[in-house]
mmCIF file of C-alpha atoms in Angstrom:
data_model
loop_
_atom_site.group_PDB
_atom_site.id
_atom_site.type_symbol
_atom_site.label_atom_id
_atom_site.label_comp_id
_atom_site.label_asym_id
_atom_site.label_seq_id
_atom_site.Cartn_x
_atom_site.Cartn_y
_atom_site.Cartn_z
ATOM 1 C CA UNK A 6 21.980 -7.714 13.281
ATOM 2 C CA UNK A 7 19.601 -8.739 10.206
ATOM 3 C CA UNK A 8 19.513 -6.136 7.746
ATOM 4 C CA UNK A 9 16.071 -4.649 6.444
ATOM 5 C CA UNK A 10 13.780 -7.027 4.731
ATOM 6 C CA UNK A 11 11.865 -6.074 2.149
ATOM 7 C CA UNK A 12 8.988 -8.934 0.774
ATOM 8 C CA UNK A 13 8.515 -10.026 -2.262
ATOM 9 C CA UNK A 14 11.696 -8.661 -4.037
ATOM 10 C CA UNK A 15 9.965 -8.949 -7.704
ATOM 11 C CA UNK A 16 6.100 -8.529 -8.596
ATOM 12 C CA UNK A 17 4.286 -8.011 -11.921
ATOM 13 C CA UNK A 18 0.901 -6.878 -11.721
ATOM 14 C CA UNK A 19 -1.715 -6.008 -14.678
ATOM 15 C CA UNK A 20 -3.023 -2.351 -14.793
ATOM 16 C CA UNK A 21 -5.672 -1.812 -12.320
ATOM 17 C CA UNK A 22 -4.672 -3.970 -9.970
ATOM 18 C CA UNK A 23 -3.383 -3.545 -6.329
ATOM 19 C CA UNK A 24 -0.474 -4.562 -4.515
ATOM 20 C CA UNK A 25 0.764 -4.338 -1.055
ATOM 21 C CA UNK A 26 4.558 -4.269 -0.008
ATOM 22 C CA UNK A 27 6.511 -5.026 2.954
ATOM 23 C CA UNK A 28 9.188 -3.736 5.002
ATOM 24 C CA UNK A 29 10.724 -5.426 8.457
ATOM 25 C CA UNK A 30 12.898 -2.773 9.741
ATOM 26 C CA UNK A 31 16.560 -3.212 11.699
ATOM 27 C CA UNK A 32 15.657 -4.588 14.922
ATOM 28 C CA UNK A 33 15.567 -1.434 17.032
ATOM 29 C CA UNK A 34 14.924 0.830 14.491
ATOM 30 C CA UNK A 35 11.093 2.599 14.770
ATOM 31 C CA UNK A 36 11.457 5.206 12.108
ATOM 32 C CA UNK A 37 10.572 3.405 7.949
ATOM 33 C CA UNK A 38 10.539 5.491 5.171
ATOM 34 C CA UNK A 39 9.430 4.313 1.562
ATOM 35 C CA UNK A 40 11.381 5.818 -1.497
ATOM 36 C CA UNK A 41 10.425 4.714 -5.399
ATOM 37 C CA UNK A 42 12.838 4.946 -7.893
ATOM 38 C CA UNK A 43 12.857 5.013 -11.500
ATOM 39 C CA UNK A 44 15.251 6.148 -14.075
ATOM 40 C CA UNK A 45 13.378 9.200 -15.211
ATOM 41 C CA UNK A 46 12.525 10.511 -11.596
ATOM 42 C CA UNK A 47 15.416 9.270 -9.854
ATOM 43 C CA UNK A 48 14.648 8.653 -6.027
ATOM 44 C CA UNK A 49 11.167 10.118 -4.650
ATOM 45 C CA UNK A 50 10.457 9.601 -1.224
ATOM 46 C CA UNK A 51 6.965 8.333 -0.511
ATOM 47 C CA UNK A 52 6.343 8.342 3.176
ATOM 48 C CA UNK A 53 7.524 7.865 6.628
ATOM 49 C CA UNK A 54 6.437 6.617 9.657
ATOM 50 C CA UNK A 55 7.375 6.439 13.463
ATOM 51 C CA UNK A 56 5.482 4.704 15.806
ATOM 52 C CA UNK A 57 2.787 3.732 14.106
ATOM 53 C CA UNK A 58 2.219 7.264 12.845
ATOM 54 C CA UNK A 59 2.671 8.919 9.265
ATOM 55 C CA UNK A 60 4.611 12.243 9.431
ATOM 56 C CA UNK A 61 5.964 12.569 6.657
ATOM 57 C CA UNK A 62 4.420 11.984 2.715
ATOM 58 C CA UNK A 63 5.863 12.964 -0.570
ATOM 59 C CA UNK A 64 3.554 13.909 -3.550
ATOM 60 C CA UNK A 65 2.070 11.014 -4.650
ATOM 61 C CA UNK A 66 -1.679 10.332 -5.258
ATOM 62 C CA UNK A 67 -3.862 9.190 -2.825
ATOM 63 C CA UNK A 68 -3.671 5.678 -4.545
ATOM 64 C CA UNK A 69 -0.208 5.475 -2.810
ATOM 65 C CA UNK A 70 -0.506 4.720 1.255
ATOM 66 C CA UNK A 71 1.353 3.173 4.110
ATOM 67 C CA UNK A 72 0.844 1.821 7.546
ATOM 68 C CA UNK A 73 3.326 0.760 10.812
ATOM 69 C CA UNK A 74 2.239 -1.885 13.075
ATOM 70 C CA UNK A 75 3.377 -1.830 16.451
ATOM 71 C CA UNK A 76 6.492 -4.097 15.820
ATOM 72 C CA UNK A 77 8.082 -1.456 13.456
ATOM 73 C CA UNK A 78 7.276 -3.194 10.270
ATOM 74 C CA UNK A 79 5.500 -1.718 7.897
ATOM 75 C CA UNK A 80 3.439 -2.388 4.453
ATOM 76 C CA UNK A 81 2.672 0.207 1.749
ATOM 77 C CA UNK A 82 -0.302 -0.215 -0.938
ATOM 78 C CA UNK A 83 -0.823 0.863 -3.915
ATOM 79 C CA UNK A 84 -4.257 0.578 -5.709
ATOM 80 C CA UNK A 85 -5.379 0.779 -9.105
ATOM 81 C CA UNK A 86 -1.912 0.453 -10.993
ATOM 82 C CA UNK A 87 -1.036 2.564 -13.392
ATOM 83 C CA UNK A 88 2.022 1.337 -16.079
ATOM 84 C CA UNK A 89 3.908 4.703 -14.864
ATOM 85 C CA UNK A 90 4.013 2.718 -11.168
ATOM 86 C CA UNK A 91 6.141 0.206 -12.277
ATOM 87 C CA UNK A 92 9.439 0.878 -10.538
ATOM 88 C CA UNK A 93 11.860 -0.455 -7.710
ATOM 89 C CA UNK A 94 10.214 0.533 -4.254
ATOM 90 C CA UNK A 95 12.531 0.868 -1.215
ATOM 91 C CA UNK A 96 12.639 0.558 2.415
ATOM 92 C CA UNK A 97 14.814 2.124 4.699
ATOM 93 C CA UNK A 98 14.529 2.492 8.380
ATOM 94 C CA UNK A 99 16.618 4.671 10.729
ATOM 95 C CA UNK A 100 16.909 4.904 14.614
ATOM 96 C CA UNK A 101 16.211 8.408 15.769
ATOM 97 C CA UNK A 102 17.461 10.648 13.473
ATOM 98 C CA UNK A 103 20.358 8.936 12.452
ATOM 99 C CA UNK A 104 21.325 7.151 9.109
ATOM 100 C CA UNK A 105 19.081 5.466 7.252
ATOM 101 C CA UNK A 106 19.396 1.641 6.212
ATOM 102 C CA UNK A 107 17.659 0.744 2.985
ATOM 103 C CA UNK A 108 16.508 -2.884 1.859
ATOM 104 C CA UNK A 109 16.987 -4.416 -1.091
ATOM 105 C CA UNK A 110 13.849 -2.997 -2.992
ATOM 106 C CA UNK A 111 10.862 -4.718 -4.327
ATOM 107 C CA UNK A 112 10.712 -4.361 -8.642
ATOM 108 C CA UNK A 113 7.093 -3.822 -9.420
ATOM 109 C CA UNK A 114 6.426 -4.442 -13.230
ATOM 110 C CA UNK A 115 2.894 -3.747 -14.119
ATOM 111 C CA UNK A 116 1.756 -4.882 -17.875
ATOM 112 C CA UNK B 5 13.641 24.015 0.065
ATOM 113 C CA UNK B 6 15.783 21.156 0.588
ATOM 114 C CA UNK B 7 17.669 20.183 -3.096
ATOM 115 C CA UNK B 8 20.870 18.012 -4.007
ATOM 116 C CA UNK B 9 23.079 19.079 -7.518
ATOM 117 C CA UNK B 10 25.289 16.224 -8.815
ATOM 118 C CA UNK B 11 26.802 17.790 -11.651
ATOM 119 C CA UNK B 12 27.988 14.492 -13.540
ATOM 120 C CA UNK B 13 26.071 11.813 -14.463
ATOM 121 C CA UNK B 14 29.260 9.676 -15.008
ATOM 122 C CA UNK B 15 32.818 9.682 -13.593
ATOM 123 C CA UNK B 16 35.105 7.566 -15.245
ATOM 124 C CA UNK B 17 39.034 7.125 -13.542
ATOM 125 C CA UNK B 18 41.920 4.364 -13.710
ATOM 126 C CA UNK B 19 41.960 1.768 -11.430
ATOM 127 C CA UNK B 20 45.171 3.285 -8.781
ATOM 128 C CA UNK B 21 43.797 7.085 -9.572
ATOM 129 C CA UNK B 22 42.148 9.543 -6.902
ATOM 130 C CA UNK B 23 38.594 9.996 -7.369
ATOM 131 C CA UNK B 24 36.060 12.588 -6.797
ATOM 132 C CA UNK B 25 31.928 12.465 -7.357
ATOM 133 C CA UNK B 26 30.665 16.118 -6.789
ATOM 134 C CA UNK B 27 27.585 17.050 -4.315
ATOM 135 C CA UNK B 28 26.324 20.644 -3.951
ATOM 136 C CA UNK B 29 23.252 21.103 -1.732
ATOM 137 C CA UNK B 30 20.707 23.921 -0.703
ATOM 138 C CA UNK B 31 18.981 23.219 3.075
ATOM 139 C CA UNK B 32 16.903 25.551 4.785
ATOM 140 C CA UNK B 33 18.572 25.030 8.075
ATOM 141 C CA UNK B 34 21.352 22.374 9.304
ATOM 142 C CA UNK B 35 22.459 19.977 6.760
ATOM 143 C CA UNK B 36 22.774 16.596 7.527
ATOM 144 C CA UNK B 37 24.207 15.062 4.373
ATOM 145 C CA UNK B 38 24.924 11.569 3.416
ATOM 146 C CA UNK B 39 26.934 9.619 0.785
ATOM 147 C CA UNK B 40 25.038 5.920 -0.437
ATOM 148 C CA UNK B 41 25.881 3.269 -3.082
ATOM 149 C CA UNK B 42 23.403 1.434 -5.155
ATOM 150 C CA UNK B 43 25.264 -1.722 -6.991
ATOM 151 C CA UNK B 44 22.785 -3.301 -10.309
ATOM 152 C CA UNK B 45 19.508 -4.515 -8.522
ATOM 153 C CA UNK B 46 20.456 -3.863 -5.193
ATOM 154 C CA UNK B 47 19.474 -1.359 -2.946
ATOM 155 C CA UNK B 48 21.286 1.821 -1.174
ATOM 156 C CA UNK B 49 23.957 1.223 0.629
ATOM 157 C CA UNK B 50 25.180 3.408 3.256
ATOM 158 C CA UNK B 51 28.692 5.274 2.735
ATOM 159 C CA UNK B 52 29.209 7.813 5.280
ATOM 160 C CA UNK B 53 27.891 11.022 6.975
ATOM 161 C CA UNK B 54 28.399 14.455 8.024
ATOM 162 C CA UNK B 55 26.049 15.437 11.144
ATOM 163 C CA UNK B 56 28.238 17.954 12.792
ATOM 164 C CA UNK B 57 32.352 18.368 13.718
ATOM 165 C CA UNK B 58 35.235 17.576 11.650
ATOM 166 C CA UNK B 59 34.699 19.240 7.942
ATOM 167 C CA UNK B 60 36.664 15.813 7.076
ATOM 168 C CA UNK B 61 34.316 12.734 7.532
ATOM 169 C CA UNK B 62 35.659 9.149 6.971
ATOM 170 C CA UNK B 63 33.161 6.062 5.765
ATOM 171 C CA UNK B 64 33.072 2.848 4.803
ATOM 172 C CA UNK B 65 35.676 0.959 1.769
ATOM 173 C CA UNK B 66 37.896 4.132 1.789
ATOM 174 C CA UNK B 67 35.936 6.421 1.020
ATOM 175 C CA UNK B 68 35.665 10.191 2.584
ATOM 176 C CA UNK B 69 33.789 13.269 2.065
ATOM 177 C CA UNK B 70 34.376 16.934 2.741
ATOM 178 C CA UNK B 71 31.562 19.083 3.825
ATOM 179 C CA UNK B 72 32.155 22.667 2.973
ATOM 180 C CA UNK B 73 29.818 25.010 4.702
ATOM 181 C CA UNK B 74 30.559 28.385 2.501
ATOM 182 C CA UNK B 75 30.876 26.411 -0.620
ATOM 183 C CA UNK B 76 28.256 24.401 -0.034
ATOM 184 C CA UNK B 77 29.411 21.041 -1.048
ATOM 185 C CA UNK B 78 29.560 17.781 0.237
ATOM 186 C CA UNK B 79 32.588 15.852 -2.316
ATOM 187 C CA UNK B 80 33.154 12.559 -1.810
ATOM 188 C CA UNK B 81 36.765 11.443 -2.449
ATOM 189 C CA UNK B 82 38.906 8.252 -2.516
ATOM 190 C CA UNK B 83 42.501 8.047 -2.856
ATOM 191 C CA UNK B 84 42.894 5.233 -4.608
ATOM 192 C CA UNK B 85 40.052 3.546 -6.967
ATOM 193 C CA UNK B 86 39.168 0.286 -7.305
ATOM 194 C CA UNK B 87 37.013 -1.512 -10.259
ATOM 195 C CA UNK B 88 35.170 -2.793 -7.251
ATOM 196 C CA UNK B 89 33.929 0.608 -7.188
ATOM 197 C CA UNK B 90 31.971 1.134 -9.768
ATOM 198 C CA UNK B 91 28.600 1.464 -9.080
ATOM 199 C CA UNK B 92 26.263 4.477 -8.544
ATOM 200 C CA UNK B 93 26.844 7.005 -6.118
ATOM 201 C CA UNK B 94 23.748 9.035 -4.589
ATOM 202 C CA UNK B 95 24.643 12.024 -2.126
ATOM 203 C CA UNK B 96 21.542 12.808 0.120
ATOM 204 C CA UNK B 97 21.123 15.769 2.626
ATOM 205 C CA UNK B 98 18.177 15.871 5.191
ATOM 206 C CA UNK B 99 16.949 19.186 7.313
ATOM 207 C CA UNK B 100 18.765 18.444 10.838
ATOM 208 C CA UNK B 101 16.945 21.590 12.697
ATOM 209 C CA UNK B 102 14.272 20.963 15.011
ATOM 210 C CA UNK B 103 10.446 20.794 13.860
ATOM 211 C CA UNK B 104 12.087 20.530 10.078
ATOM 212 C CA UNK B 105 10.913 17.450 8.013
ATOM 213 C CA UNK B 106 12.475 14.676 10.068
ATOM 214 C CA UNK B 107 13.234 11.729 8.185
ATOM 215 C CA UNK B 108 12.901 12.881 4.756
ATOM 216 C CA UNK B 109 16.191 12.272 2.441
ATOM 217 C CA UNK B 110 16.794 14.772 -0.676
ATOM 218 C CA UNK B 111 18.460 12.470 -3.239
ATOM 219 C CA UNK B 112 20.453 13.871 -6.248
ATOM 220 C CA UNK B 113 20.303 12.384 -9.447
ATOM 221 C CA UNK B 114 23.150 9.754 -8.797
ATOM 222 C CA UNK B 115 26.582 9.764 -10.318
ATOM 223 C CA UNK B 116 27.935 6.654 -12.109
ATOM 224 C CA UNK B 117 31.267 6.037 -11.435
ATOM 225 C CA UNK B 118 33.098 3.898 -13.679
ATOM 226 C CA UNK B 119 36.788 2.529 -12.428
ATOM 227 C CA UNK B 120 38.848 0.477 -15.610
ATOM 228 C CA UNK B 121 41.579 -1.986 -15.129
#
């Protein structure tokens, strides 16, 4: 089984930009949850979703959001960049309430 | 609240030595608690887990964990370390009760583990 896919693995974007990530889960797997991690903060979970449906979210501004399509995959977006965004963003999907299976992490740099 | 402690930021051993990287949690209700690996610019790879049952759980590469309920710590252990090891550890616990938080990992800090020749 593929592993989870996460698209583009680096980005550098100027302040006040947007961006928009992407996730392809485990085949199988409905449940994605984003995670950002930098050194001072360490791992912060973002969001998750199941089914198409948000039911989890961390404490991030509103400039942070997600979204599932009905094939499990999912994107998150995050407008108006601030310097403190740059850090590696992760995927991980699960199935049920088991494990959960992390990507390989897109590295956002914004200048 | 859910919350993860790991009390050393770096573990350093000789290649043939046991090893230990510490986890202490606090959960609300059931702990379900989970060792991961992050090698340089990768991301987190899985390790092993403790849902319920044996206090003794066994994972991937040799590694093992022991969850202890009254102490409330989650240790991972291997017997005999490798330099392939070294990387950074993350121990992770998640509310397993129904109508908790679903999904949603606690991370520690991460412990970097250091194995020399």
């Amino acid at each position: 089984k593929a592993g989870v896919t996460q698209t583009p693995r680096y980005l550098i974007k100027t302040r006040g930009q947007q961006v928009t990530l992407s996730c392809s889960p485990i085949s199988g797997h409905r449940s994605v949850s984003w995670y950002q991690q930098t050194p001072g903060q360490g791992l912060q979970f973002l969001f998750e979703y199941f089914s198409e449906t948000q039911r989890n979210k961390g404490n991030f501004p509103g400039r942070f959001s997600g979204r599932q399509f009905s094939n499990s995959r999912s994107e998150m977006n995050v407008s108006t960049l601030e310097l403190g965004d740059s850090a590696l963003y992760l995927c991980a999907s699960s199935f049920d309430q088991g494990e959960q299976y992390f990507g390989p992490g897109t590295r956002l740099t914004v200048t | 609240a859910q919350s993860v402690a790991q009390p050393e930021d770096q573990v350093n051993v000789a290649e043939g030595n046991p090893l230990t990287v510490k986890c202490t949690y606090s959960v609300s209700g059931n702990p379900y608690l989970f060792w991961y690996v992050q090698y340089p610019n990768r991301g987190l790879q899985f390790l092993l887990k403790y849902i319920t049952g044996d206090n003794l759980v066994k994972g991937s590469y040799g590694f093992e964990a022991e969850f202890n309920k009254s102490q409330t710590s989650f240790h991972l252990k291997k017997p005999s370390a490798l330099v392939s090891d070294s990387a950074l550890y993350f121990c992770a616990v998640r509310d397993g009760s129904r109508g908790s938080t679903l999904g949603r990992l606690y991370f520690g800090r991460g412990t970097q583990l250091t194995v020399w020749p």
